Short mmCIF file of C-alpha atoms in Angstrom, two decimals:
data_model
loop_
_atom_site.label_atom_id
_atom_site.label_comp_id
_atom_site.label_asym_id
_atom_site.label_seq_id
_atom_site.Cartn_x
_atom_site.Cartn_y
_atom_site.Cartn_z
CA UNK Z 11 -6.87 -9.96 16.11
CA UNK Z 12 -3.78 -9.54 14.62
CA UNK Z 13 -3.84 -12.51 12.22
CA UNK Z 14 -7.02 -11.48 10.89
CA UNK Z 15 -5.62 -7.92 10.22
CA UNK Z 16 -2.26 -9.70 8.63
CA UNK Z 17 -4.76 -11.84 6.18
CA UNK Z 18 -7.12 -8.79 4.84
CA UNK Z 19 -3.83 -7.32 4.12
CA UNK Z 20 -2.22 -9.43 2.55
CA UNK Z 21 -5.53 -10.61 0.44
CA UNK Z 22 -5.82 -6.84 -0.79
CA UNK Z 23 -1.99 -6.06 -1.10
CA UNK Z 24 -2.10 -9.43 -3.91
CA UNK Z 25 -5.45 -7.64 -5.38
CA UNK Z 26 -3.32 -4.83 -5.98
CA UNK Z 27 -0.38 -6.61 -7.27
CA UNK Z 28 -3.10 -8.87 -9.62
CA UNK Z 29 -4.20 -5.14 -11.01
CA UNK Z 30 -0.77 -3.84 -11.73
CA UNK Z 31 0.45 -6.90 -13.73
CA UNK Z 32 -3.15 -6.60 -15.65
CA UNK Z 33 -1.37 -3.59 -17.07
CA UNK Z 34 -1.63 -4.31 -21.35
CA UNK Z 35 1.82 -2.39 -21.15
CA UNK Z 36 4.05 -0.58 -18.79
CA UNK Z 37 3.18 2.93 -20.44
CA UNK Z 38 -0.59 2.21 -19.25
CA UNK Z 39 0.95 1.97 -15.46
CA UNK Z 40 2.43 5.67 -16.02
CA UNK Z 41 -0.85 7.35 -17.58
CA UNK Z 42 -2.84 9.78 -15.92
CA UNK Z 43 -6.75 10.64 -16.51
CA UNK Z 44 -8.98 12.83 -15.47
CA UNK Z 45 -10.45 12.38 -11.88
CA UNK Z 46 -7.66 10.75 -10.77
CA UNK Z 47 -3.71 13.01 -10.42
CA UNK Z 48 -1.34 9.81 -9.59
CA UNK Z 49 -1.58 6.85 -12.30
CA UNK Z 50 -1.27 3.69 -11.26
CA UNK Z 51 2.51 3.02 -10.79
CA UNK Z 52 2.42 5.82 -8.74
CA UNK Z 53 -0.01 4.37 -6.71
CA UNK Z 54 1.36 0.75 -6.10
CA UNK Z 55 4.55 2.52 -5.16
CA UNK Z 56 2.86 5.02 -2.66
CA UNK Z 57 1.27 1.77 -1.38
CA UNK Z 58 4.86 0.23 -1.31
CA UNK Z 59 6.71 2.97 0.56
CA UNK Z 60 3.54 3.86 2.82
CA UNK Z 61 2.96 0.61 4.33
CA UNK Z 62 6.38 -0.44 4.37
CA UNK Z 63 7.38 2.91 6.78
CA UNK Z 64 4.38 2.67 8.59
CA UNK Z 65 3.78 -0.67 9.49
CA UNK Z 66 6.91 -2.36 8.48
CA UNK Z 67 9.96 0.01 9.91
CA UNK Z 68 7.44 1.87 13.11
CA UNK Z 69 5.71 -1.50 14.06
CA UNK Z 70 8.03 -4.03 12.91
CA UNK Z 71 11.27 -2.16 13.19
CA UNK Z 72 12.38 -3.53 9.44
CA UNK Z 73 14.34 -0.18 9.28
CA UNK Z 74 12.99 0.36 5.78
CA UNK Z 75 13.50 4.01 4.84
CA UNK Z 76 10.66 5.91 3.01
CA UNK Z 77 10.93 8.07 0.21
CA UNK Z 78 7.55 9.54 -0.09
CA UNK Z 79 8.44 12.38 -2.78
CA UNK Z 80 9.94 9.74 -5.47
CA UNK Z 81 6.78 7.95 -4.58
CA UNK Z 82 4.90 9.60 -6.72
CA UNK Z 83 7.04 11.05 -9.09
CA UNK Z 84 9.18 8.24 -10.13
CA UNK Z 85 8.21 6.97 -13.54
CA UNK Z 86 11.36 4.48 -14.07
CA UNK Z 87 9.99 1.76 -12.46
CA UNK Z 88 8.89 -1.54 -14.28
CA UNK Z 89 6.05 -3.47 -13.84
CA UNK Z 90 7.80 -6.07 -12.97
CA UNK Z 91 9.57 -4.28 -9.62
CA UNK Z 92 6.45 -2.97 -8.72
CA UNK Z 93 5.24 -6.64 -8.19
CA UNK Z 94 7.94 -7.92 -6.44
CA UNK Z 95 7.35 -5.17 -4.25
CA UNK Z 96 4.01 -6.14 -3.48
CA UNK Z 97 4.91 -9.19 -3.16
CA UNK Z 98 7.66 -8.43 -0.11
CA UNK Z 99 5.05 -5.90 1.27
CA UNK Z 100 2.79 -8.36 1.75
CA UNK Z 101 5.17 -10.67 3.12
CA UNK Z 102 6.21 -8.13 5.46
CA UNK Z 103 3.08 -6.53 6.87
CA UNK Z 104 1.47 -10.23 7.44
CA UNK Z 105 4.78 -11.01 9.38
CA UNK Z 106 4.11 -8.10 11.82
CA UNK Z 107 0.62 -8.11 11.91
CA UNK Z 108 0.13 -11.48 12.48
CA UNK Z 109 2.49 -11.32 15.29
CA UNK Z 110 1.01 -8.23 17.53
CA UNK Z 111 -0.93 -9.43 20.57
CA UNK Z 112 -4.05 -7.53 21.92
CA UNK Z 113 -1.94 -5.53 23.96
CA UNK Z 114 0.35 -4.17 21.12
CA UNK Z 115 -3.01 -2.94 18.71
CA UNK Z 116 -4.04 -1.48 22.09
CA UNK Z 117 -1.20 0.58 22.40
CA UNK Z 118 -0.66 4.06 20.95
CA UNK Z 119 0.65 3.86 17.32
CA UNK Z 120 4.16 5.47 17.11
CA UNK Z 121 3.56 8.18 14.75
CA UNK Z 122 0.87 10.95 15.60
CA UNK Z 123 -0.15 12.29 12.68
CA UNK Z 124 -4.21 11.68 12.99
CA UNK Z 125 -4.56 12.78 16.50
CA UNK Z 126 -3.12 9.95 19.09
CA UNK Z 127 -4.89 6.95 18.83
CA UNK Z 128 -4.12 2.61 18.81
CA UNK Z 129 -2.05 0.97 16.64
CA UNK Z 130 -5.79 -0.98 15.94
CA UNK Z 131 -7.10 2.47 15.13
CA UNK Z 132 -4.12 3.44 12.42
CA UNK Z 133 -4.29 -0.31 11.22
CA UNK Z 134 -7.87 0.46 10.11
CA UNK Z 135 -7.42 3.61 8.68
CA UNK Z 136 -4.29 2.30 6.45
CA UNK Z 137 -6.60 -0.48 5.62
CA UNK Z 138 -8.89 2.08 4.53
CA UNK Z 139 -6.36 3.59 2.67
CA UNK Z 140 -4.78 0.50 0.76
CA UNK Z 141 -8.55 0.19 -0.51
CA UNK Z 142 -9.05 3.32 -1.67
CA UNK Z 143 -5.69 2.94 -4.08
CA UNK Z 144 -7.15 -0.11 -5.02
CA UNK Z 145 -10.33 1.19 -6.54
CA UNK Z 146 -8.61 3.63 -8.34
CA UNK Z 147 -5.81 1.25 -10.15
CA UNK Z 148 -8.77 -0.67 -10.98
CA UNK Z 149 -10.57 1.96 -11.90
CA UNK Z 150 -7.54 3.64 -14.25
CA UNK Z 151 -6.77 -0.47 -15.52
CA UNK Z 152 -10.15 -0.63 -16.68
CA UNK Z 153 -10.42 2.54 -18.80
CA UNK Z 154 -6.73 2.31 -20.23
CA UNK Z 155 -7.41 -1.20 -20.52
#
């Protein structure tokens, strides 16, 4: 189970580090427009500092720290961090995804913040989640673009 988890995150995590360095220029990564509040930087960082907290330092114990307001309101970041941290996030989450027996995705997730459920069930939902980003820095890539 967990390998296949580790592998459709890591596929999507690259999709999402393919999008940001798609970017015509770094300016385009900072842009808002309407429909969407956070542009696209913002995103891939949110993305960064989300899934390295919660699956990296409360599943994996990497100890990473999380910074969720400078998330998405730092604006100093070049395209070229933002894909090497992509790149290490998806390092990281395959590493502790792919090593989680049945047991551990049947246990409950550390962190109750959507009522308390699995680590499978909060796996899913932050799957959902890295997809929904995604869409959207497609979505803002393409109209900048």
């Amino acid at each position: 189970m967990g390998i296949d988890f580790a592998e459709l995150y890591r596929r999507d995590i690259l999709k999402l580090k393919e999008e940001i360095g798609q970017f015509k220029t770094e300016a385009y990564l900072w842009r808002k427009v309407d429909g969407i509040n956070n542009p696209a930087g913002n995103l891939a960082l949110h993305i960064i500092g989300g899934l390295n907290y919660l699956v990296g330092t409360l599943i994996g114990h990497t100890g990473y720290v999380r910074d969720r307001e400078k998330e998405f309101s730092a604006r100093d970041v070049s395209q070229e961090q933002l894909i090497t941290g992509l790149d290490e996030l998806a390092v990281i989450v395959h590493r502790v995804l792919s090593g989680l027996s049945a047991d551990e995705f049947g246990a409950d997730y550390p962190l109750d913040f959507l009522g308390k459920n699995s680590v499978h069930f909060y796996m899913l939902n932050f799957y959902g989640h890295l997809n929904y980003h995604l869409g959207q820095v497609n979505y803002l890539r393409r109209i900048l673009g």
